[in-house]
Amino acid sequence: LNIIAKMQVIAKHLDEGVEFVSTDGIIIGRNVEIGQDTLILPGTILRGNTVIGEGCVLGPNTLIENCKIGNGVILNSVQAYDSRVCDHVKAGPFVQLRPGTVLHDGVKIGDFVEVKNSEIGVNTAVAHLTYVGDSDVGKGVNFGCGCVTANYDGINKYRTKIGDYAFIGCNTNLIAPVEIGENATTAAGSTITKSVPPDSLAVERAQTKIIDHWEKNFKRKKKA
């Protein structure tokens, strides 16, 4: 009976112009709405009160629950819950969108990124290996690899605000509450604990120390 019910739902969406390469592993709830010319790839699960726009590509291996997805969206190996994804967003693979996430038009979310309770502005790029939590991010922002918004001190959670066109360098830790101004840059490897004014560069690094001939001395001590 479950297989029959599943195929009835899929047949309904086929009649409405939704495309399926294969029905393997596809589960679609009865309350889900899907726009025409959207392609559903194997391993995709759509459930709850989810609404999908037109011309999207979902999957493979994507789970969407209680989300509103715009037009022309590509979600590859994404898990999304109680979130809103606007038009022409690309996300994946291996992305998690937790409740309260809003991705505005043209946002790009790359591999191994988690977004939680955050609003990300138009054309912002969060390319890879990044956590954005409890944050308000402007438009045209670029996150380098390995950035973290440190939002929790063990008791309370705090917000991070990032202005339009800011550049967040690789391996930046933003210790909330903190604000990064418009067009500001954080240097790679920095831990930012206070707000950065617009158009400024914030650098916070330990000074590099070079110890000459360390390898020889180290091996000599090990042999002794």
Tab-separated table of C-alpha atoms in Angstrom:
chain	number	residue	atom	x	y	z
A	1	LEU	CA	0.000	0.000	0.000
A	2	ASN	CA	2.849	2.403	0.800
A	3	ILE	CA	4.373	1.838	-2.641
A	4	ILE	CA	1.009	2.459	-4.300
A	5	ALA	CA	0.494	5.692	-2.324
A	6	LYS	CA	4.043	6.831	-3.145
A	7	MET	CA	3.547	6.257	-6.869
A	8	GLN	CA	0.201	8.067	-6.799
A	9	VAL	CA	1.885	11.171	-5.384
A	10	ILE	CA	4.714	10.975	-7.927
A	11	ALA	CA	2.228	10.466	-10.783
A	12	LYS	CA	0.360	13.607	-9.686
A	13	HIS	CA	3.554	15.676	-9.853
A	14	LEU	CA	4.498	14.163	-13.217
A	15	ASP	CA	1.154	15.350	-14.568
A	16	GLU	CA	1.972	18.845	-13.283
A	17	GLY	CA	5.289	19.027	-15.140
A	18	VAL	CA	7.753	17.811	-12.511
A	19	GLU	CA	10.596	15.646	-13.842
A	20	PHE	CA	12.039	12.470	-12.330
A	21	VAL	CA	15.143	10.677	-13.599
A	22	SER	CA	14.217	7.712	-11.417
A	23	THR	CA	11.870	7.152	-8.499
A	24	ASP	CA	14.497	5.251	-6.476
A	25	GLY	CA	14.545	6.445	-2.884
A	26	ILE	CA	12.194	9.361	-3.585
A	27	ILE	CA	9.587	10.164	-0.938
A	28	ILE	CA	7.195	13.099	-1.343
A	29	GLY	CA	4.634	14.058	1.287
A	30	ARG	CA	1.043	14.713	0.295
A	31	ASN	CA	1.210	18.377	1.359
A	32	VAL	CA	4.296	19.156	-0.732
A	33	GLU	CA	3.925	21.553	-3.683
A	34	ILE	CA	6.401	21.448	-6.587
A	35	GLY	CA	6.626	23.862	-9.534
A	36	GLN	CA	6.869	22.688	-13.110
A	37	ASP	CA	10.194	21.870	-14.786
A	38	THR	CA	11.737	21.022	-11.432
A	39	LEU	CA	13.953	17.926	-11.555
A	40	ILE	CA	13.899	15.490	-8.642
A	41	LEU	CA	16.943	13.211	-8.458
A	42	PRO	CA	17.203	9.849	-6.631
A	43	GLY	CA	17.345	9.800	-2.846
A	44	THR	CA	15.341	13.009	-2.416
A	45	ILE	CA	12.844	13.286	0.454
A	46	LEU	CA	10.344	16.155	0.561
A	47	ARG	CA	8.037	16.320	3.541
A	48	GLY	CA	5.898	18.568	5.701
A	49	ASN	CA	4.531	21.830	4.315
A	50	THR	CA	7.283	22.247	1.751
A	51	VAL	CA	6.833	24.438	-1.330
A	52	ILE	CA	9.277	24.107	-4.237
A	53	GLY	CA	9.459	26.661	-7.059
A	54	GLU	CA	9.912	26.155	-10.795
A	55	GLY	CA	13.027	24.995	-12.613
A	56	CYS	CA	14.835	23.644	-9.559
A	57	VAL	CA	17.178	20.662	-9.296
A	58	LEU	CA	16.843	18.747	-6.034
A	59	GLY	CA	19.180	15.910	-5.146
A	60	PRO	CA	20.628	13.487	-5.207
A	61	ASN	CA	20.285	12.594	-1.538
A	62	THR	CA	18.483	15.715	-0.385
A	63	LEU	CA	16.040	16.094	2.515
A	64	ILE	CA	13.751	19.121	2.713
A	65	GLU	CA	11.222	19.576	5.514
A	66	ASN	CA	8.836	22.515	6.004
A	67	CYS	CA	10.801	24.790	3.678
A	68	LYS	CA	9.935	27.333	1.021
A	69	ILE	CA	12.242	27.031	-1.996
A	70	GLY	CA	12.284	29.639	-4.788
A	71	ASN	CA	12.780	29.275	-8.535
A	72	GLY	CA	15.932	27.979	-10.217
A	73	VAL	CA	17.399	26.597	-6.998
A	74	ILE	CA	19.990	23.792	-7.003
A	75	LEU	CA	20.250	21.710	-3.823
A	76	ASN	CA	22.736	18.834	-4.005
A	77	SER	CA	23.024	16.565	-0.951
A	78	VAL	CA	21.392	19.152	1.308
A	79	GLN	CA	19.374	18.752	4.493
A	80	ALA	CA	17.077	21.717	5.121
A	81	TYR	CA	14.571	22.242	7.916
A	82	ASP	CA	12.135	25.120	8.487
A	83	SER	CA	14.104	27.421	6.190
A	84	ARG	CA	13.503	29.750	3.253
A	85	VAL	CA	15.647	29.594	0.129
A	86	CYS	CA	15.078	32.331	-2.451
A	87	ASP	CA	15.647	32.291	-6.227
A	88	HIS	CA	18.766	30.946	-7.978
A	89	VAL	CA	20.487	29.727	-4.834
A	90	LYS	CA	23.076	26.953	-5.192
A	91	ALA	CA	23.876	24.765	-2.188
A	92	GLY	CA	25.843	21.581	-1.685
A	93	PRO	CA	27.111	19.043	-1.479
A	94	PHE	CA	26.911	18.162	2.207
A	95	VAL	CA	25.108	21.255	3.479
A	96	GLN	CA	22.785	21.558	6.459
A	97	LEU	CA	20.260	24.386	6.743
A	98	ARG	CA	18.838	24.416	10.249
A	99	PRO	CA	15.610	26.131	11.369
A	100	GLY	CA	15.411	29.888	10.918
A	101	THR	CA	17.739	30.053	7.922
A	102	VAL	CA	16.989	32.494	5.089
A	103	LEU	CA	19.119	32.460	1.931
A	104	HIS	CA	18.398	35.391	-0.381
A	105	ASP	CA	18.690	35.414	-4.177
A	106	GLY	CA	21.913	34.158	-5.706
A	107	VAL	CA	23.508	32.880	-2.501
A	108	LYS	CA	26.110	30.134	-2.944
A	109	ILE	CA	26.655	27.618	-0.159
A	110	GLY	CA	29.467	25.126	-0.757
A	111	ASP	CA	30.485	21.782	0.665
A	112	PHE	CA	30.478	21.057	4.396
A	113	VAL	CA	28.681	24.245	5.452
A	114	GLU	CA	26.107	24.545	8.244
A	115	VAL	CA	23.780	27.531	8.572
A	116	LYS	CA	21.489	28.001	11.560
A	117	ASN	CA	18.997	30.748	12.439
A	118	SER	CA	20.726	33.177	10.078
A	119	GLU	CA	19.807	35.483	7.206
A	120	ILE	CA	22.299	35.611	4.340
A	121	GLY	CA	22.078	38.448	1.818
A	122	VAL	CA	21.941	38.521	-1.972
A	123	ASN	CA	24.911	36.994	-3.838
A	124	THR	CA	26.851	36.153	-0.701
A	125	ALA	CA	29.208	33.164	-1.015
A	126	VAL	CA	29.943	30.706	1.789
A	127	ALA	CA	32.159	28.353	-0.138
A	128	HIS	CA	33.251	25.556	2.176
A	129	LEU	CA	33.909	24.222	5.675
A	130	THR	CA	32.097	27.029	7.477
A	131	TYR	CA	29.573	27.444	10.303
A	132	VAL	CA	27.227	30.439	10.236
A	133	GLY	CA	24.976	30.526	13.295
A	134	ASP	CA	22.717	33.251	14.706
A	135	SER	CA	24.027	35.730	12.145
A	136	ASP	CA	22.778	38.581	9.958
A	137	VAL	CA	24.910	38.655	6.824
A	138	GLY	CA	24.665	41.372	4.172
A	139	LYS	CA	24.844	41.137	0.399
A	140	GLY	CA	27.954	40.340	-1.609
A	141	VAL	CA	29.868	38.978	1.386
A	142	ASN	CA	32.599	36.396	0.810
A	143	PHE	CA	33.531	33.777	3.400
A	144	GLY	CA	36.870	32.037	3.013
A	145	CYS	CA	37.394	28.395	3.925
A	146	GLY	CA	37.026	27.323	7.538
A	147	CYS	CA	35.233	30.318	9.071
A	148	VAL	CA	33.239	30.030	12.297
A	149	THR	CA	30.762	32.324	14.011
A	150	ALA	CA	31.300	31.392	17.656
A	151	ASN	CA	27.820	32.126	18.944
A	152	TYR	CA	27.568	30.165	22.209
A	153	ASP	CA	29.412	30.708	25.481
A	154	GLY	CA	27.936	27.671	27.211
A	155	ILE	CA	25.000	29.617	28.652
A	156	ASN	CA	23.749	32.162	26.104
A	157	LYS	CA	23.767	32.490	22.333
A	158	TYR	CA	24.772	35.767	20.667
A	159	ARG	CA	24.414	37.190	17.178
A	160	THR	CA	27.010	38.179	14.621
A	161	LYS	CA	26.337	40.972	12.114
A	162	ILE	CA	28.303	41.262	8.862
A	163	GLY	CA	27.830	44.254	6.566
A	164	ASP	CA	27.524	44.307	2.779
A	165	TYR	CA	30.586	43.310	0.713
A	166	ALA	CA	32.669	42.325	3.719
A	167	PHE	CA	35.454	39.789	3.158
A	168	ILE	CA	35.910	37.147	5.841
A	169	GLY	CA	39.354	35.577	5.425
A	170	CYS	CA	40.071	31.854	5.721
A	171	ASN	CA	39.989	30.390	9.230
A	172	THR	CA	38.473	33.489	10.794
A	173	ASN	CA	36.726	33.027	14.150
A	174	LEU	CA	34.073	35.653	14.854
A	175	ILE	CA	33.394	35.678	18.603
A	176	ALA	CA	29.824	36.910	19.061
A	177	PRO	CA	28.441	39.379	19.797
A	178	VAL	CA	30.455	41.150	17.129
A	179	GLU	CA	29.815	43.327	14.070
A	180	ILE	CA	31.850	43.476	10.866
A	181	GLY	CA	31.246	46.704	8.961
A	182	GLU	CA	30.528	47.171	5.267
A	183	ASN	CA	33.511	46.519	2.983
A	184	ALA	CA	35.592	45.436	5.977
A	185	THR	CA	38.099	42.569	5.742
A	186	THR	CA	39.280	40.087	8.328
A	187	ALA	CA	42.715	38.627	7.665
A	188	ALA	CA	43.093	34.874	7.362
A	189	GLY	CA	43.657	33.113	10.668
A	190	SER	CA	42.244	35.918	12.811
A	191	THR	CA	40.092	35.567	15.915
A	192	ILE	CA	37.898	38.666	16.043
A	193	THR	CA	36.583	39.624	19.482
A	194	LYS	CA	35.545	43.234	18.881
A	195	SER	CA	33.631	45.009	16.143
A	196	VAL	CA	35.412	46.043	12.947
A	197	PRO	CA	34.571	49.462	11.415
A	198	PRO	CA	33.530	49.739	7.750
A	199	ASP	CA	36.324	49.715	5.148
A	200	SER	CA	38.827	48.443	7.735
A	201	LEU	CA	41.195	45.475	7.911
A	202	ALA	CA	41.212	43.447	11.123
A	203	VAL	CA	44.293	41.303	11.800
A	204	GLU	CA	44.720	39.211	14.939
A	205	ARG	CA	47.548	36.667	14.758
A	206	ALA	CA	50.397	35.441	16.906
A	207	GLN	CA	53.728	36.592	15.507
A	208	THR	CA	55.548	33.920	13.503
A	209	LYS	CA	58.730	32.716	15.207
A	210	ILE	CA	61.457	30.907	13.237
A	211	ILE	CA	63.843	28.603	15.130
A	212	ASP	CA	66.891	27.918	12.975
A	213	HIS	CA	68.407	24.431	12.852
A	214	TRP	CA	65.553	23.075	14.985
A	215	GLU	CA	65.305	19.758	13.146
A	216	LYS	CA	68.947	18.797	13.708
A	217	ASN	CA	68.847	19.755	17.382
A	218	PHE	CA	65.541	17.970	17.915
A	219	LYS	CA	66.804	14.701	16.435
A	220	ARG	CA	70.042	14.972	18.415
A	221	LYS	CA	68.065	15.275	21.665
A	222	LYS	CA	65.894	12.293	20.749
A	223	LYS	CA	68.958	10.103	20.175
A	224	ALA	CA	70.601	11.195	23.429
